[in-house]
Coordinates of C-alpha atoms in Angstrom, one line a residue:
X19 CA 80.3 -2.8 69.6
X20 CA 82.9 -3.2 66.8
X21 CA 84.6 0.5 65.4
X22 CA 84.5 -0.3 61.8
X23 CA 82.5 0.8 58.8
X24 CA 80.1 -1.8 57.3
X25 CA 77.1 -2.9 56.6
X26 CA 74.8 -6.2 58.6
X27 CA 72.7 -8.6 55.8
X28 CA 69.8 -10.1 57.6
X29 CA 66.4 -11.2 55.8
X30 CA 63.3 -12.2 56.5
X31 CA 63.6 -15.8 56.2
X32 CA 66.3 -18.3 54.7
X33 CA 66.1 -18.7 51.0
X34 CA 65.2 -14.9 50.7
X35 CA 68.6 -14.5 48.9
X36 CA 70.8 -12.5 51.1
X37 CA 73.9 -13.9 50.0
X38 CA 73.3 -12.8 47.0
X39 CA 72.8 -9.4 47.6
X40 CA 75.5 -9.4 49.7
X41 CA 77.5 -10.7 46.8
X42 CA 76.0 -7.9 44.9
X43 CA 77.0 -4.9 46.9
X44 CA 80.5 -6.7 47.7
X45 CA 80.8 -6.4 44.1
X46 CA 79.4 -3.1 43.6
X47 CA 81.7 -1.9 45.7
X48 CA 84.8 -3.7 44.4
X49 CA 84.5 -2.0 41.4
X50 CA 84.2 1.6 43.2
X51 CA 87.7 0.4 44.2
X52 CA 86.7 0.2 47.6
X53 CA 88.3 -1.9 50.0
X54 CA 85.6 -4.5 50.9
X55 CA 85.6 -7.7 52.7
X56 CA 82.6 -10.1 52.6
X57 CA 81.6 -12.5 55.4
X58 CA 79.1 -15.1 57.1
X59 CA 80.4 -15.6 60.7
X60 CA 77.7 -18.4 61.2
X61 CA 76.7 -21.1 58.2
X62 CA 75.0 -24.2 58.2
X63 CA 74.5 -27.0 54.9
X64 CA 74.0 -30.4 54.5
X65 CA 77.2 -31.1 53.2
X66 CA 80.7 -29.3 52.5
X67 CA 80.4 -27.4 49.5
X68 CA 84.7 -27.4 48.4
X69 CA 88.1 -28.2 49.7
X70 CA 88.4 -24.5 50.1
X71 CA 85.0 -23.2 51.2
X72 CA 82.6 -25.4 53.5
X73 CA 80.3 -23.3 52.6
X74 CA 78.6 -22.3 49.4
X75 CA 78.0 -18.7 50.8
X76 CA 81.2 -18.1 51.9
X77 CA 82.9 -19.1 48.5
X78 CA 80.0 -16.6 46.6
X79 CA 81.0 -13.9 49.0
X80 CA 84.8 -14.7 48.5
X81 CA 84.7 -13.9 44.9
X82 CA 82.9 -11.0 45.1
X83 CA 84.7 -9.4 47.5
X84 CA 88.4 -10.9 45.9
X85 CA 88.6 -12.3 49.7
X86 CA 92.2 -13.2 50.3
X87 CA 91.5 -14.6 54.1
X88 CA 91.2 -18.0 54.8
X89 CA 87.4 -19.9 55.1
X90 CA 88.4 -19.6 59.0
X91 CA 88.3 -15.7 58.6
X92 CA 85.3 -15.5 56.5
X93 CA 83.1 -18.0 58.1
X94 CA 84.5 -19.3 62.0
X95 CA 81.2 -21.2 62.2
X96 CA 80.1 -24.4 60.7
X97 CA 77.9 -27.0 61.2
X98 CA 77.2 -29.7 58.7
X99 CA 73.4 -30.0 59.0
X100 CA 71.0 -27.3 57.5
X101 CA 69.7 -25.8 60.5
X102 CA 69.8 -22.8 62.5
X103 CA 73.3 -23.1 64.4
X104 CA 71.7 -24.1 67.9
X105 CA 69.4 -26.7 66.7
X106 CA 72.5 -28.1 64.1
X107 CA 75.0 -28.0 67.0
X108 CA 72.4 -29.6 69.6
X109 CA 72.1 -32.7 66.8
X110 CA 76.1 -33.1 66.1
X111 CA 76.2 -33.2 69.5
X112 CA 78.7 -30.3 70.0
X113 CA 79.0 -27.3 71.7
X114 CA 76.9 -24.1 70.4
X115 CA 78.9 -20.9 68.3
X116 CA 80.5 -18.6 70.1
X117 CA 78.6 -15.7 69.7
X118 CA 81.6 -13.4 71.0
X119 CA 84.4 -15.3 69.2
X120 CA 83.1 -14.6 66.2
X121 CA 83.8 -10.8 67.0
X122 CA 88.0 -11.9 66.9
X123 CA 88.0 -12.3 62.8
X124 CA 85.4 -9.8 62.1
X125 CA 87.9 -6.9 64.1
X126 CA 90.7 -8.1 62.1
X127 CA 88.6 -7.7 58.7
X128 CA 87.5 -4.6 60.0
X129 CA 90.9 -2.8 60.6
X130 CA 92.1 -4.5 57.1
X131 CA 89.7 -3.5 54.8
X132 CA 87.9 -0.1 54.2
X133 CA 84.3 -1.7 54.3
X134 CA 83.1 -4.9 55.9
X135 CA 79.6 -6.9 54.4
X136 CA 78.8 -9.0 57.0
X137 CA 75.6 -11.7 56.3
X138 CA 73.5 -13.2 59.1
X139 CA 72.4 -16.6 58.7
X140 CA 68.8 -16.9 58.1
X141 CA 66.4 -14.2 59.9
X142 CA 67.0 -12.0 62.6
X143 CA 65.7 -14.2 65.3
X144 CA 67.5 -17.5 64.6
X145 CA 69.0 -19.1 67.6
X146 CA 72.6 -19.1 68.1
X147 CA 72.9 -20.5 71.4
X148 CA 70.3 -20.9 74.2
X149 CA 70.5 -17.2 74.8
X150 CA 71.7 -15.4 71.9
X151 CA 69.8 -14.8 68.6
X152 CA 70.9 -13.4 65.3
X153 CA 69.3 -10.0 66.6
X154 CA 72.1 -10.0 69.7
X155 CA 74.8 -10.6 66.9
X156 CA 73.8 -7.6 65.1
X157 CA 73.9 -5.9 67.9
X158 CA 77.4 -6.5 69.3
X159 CA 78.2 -5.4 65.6
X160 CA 76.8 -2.0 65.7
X161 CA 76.3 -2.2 62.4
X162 CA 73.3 -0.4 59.9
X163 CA 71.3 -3.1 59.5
X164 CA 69.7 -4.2 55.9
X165 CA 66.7 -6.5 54.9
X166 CA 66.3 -8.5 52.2
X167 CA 63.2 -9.6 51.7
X168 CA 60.9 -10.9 48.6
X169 CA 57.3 -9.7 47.0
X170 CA 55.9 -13.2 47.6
X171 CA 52.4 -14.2 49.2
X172 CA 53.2 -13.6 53.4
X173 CA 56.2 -10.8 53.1
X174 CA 54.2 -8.4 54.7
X175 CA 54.5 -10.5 57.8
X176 CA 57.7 -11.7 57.5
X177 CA 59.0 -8.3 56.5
X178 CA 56.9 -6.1 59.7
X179 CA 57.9 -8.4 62.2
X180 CA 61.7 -8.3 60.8
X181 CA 61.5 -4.8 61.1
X182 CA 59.7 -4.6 64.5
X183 CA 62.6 -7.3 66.6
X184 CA 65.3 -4.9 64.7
X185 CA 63.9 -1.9 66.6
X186 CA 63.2 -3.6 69.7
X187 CA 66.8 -4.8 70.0
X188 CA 68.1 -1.0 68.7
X189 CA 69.0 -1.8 65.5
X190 CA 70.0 0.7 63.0
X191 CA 67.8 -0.3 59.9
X192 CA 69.7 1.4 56.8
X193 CA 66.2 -0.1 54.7
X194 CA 64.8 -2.5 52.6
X195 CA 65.8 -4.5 49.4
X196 CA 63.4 -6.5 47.5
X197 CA 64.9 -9.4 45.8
X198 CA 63.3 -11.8 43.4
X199 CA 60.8 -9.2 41.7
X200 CA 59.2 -10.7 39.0
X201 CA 60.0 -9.1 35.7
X202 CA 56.4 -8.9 34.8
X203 CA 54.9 -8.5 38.2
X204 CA 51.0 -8.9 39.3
X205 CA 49.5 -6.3 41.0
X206 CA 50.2 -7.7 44.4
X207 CA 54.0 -8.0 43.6
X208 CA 54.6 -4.6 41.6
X209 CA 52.8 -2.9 44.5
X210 CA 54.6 -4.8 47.8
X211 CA 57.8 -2.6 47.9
X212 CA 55.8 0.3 48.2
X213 CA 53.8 -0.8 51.0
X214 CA 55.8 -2.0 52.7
X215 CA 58.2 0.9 52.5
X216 CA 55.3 2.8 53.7
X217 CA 54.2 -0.1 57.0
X218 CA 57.2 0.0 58.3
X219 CA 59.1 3.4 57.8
X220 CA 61.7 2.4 56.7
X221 CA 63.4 3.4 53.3
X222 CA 63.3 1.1 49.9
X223 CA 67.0 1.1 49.0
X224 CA 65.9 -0.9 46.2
X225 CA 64.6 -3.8 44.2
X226 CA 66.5 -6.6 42.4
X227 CA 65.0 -9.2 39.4
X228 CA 64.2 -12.7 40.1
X229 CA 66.8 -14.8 38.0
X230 CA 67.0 -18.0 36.6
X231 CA 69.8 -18.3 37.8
X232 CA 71.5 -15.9 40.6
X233 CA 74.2 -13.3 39.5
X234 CA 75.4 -11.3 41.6
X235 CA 76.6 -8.8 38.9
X236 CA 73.8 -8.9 38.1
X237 CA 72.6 -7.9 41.5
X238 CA 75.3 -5.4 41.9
X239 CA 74.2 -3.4 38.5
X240 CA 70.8 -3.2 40.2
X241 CA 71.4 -1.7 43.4
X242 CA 74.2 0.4 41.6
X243 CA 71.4 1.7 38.9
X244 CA 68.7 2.6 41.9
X245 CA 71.4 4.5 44.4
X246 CA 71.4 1.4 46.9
X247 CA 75.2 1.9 47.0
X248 CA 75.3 5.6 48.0
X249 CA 72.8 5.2 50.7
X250 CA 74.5 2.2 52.3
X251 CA 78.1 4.3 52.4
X252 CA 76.0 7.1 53.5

């Protein structure tokens, strides 16, 4: 277990928007004037998103956070296939992440920065290595754990089972946030926080819009305006 202050991003499934959340509150708190650092020890794409940043995540999570680190430091694990890190290191044909090397940077982040944001790669039960899952991460972190989740058709599943492997590995769930909420929501959608708020028992921290096109100011401003913020620095 790390000794530092922070928060772990997981989600119920990839393209649930974690990043950008974690964007958001790396912002958020940047303009508190906290001392934040932002950072996805494991990423996977198809391709090499800049000279800079390999990955797209990384480079979102850079600028919110004003990262000064090297890609290295932010994100010690890449593999250029879009898959969860076993499954893309098993078809490059090299060896899997090292779970416990990837502690090395974040300790360093954690002793230079007041806060640390750290996202998981897809959900909480992606495969590392042959042995180690995102869950085992997490828990090596010690870290209050967040979900991001969405109102669509089968996130009551998703979500409850999320929640159920956090508790069964003795995770700290700090709550829920809701992303891609409709801005004229059915029934169904304006009703799923709620629900599953009240399924799983754990608290709604908050929700944020769908967008056209993903801000994470915009992001920040929402869990700012609902008292996200405060909760997650307790």
């Amino acid at each position: 277990m790390i000794s530092m202050k922070g928060v772990f991003v997981t989600g119920t499934g990839t393209g649930v928007g974690k990043t950008l959340v974690s964007a958001g509150l790396a912002w958020a708190l940047r303009k508190r004037n906290v001392d934040v650092a932002a950072t996805k020890p494991f990423a996977t794409g198809k391709k090499v998103y800049s000279s800079k940043y390999k990955s797209h995540d990384t480079a979102m999570l850079a600028e919110a956070s004003g990262a000064t680190e090297s890609d290295e430091e932010l994100n010690p694990f890449f593999f250029k296939v879009p898959a969860a890190p076993l499954m893309a290191a098993q078809v490059l044909k090299k060896p899997a992440a090292d779970v416990h090397g990837a502690l090395f940077p974040l300790k360093k982040l954690g002793i230079k920065h007041g806060f640390v944001v750290v996202e998981g790669i897809g959900g909480i039960m992606v495969p590392l290595t042959e042995s180690e899952f995102v869950a085992d991460f997490a828990r090596l972190l010690g870290l209050p754990v967040v979900i991001v989740t969405t109102p669509k058709l089968g996130t009551m599943n998703h979500t409850l089972l999320t929640v159920r492997v956090c508790r069964e590995f003795g995770l700290d769930i700090a709550g829920l946030i809701v992303n891609m909420m409709p801005q004229k929501p059915d029934a169904v959608e304006k009703n799923t926080p709620q629900m599953l708020q009240r399924l799983a028992s754990v608290p709604l921290l908050a929700t944020v819009p769908l967008m056209k096109k993903p801000n994470y100011k915009q992001a920040a401003g929402a869990l700012e305006r609902q008292g996200a913020v405060d909760r997650i620095l307790g």
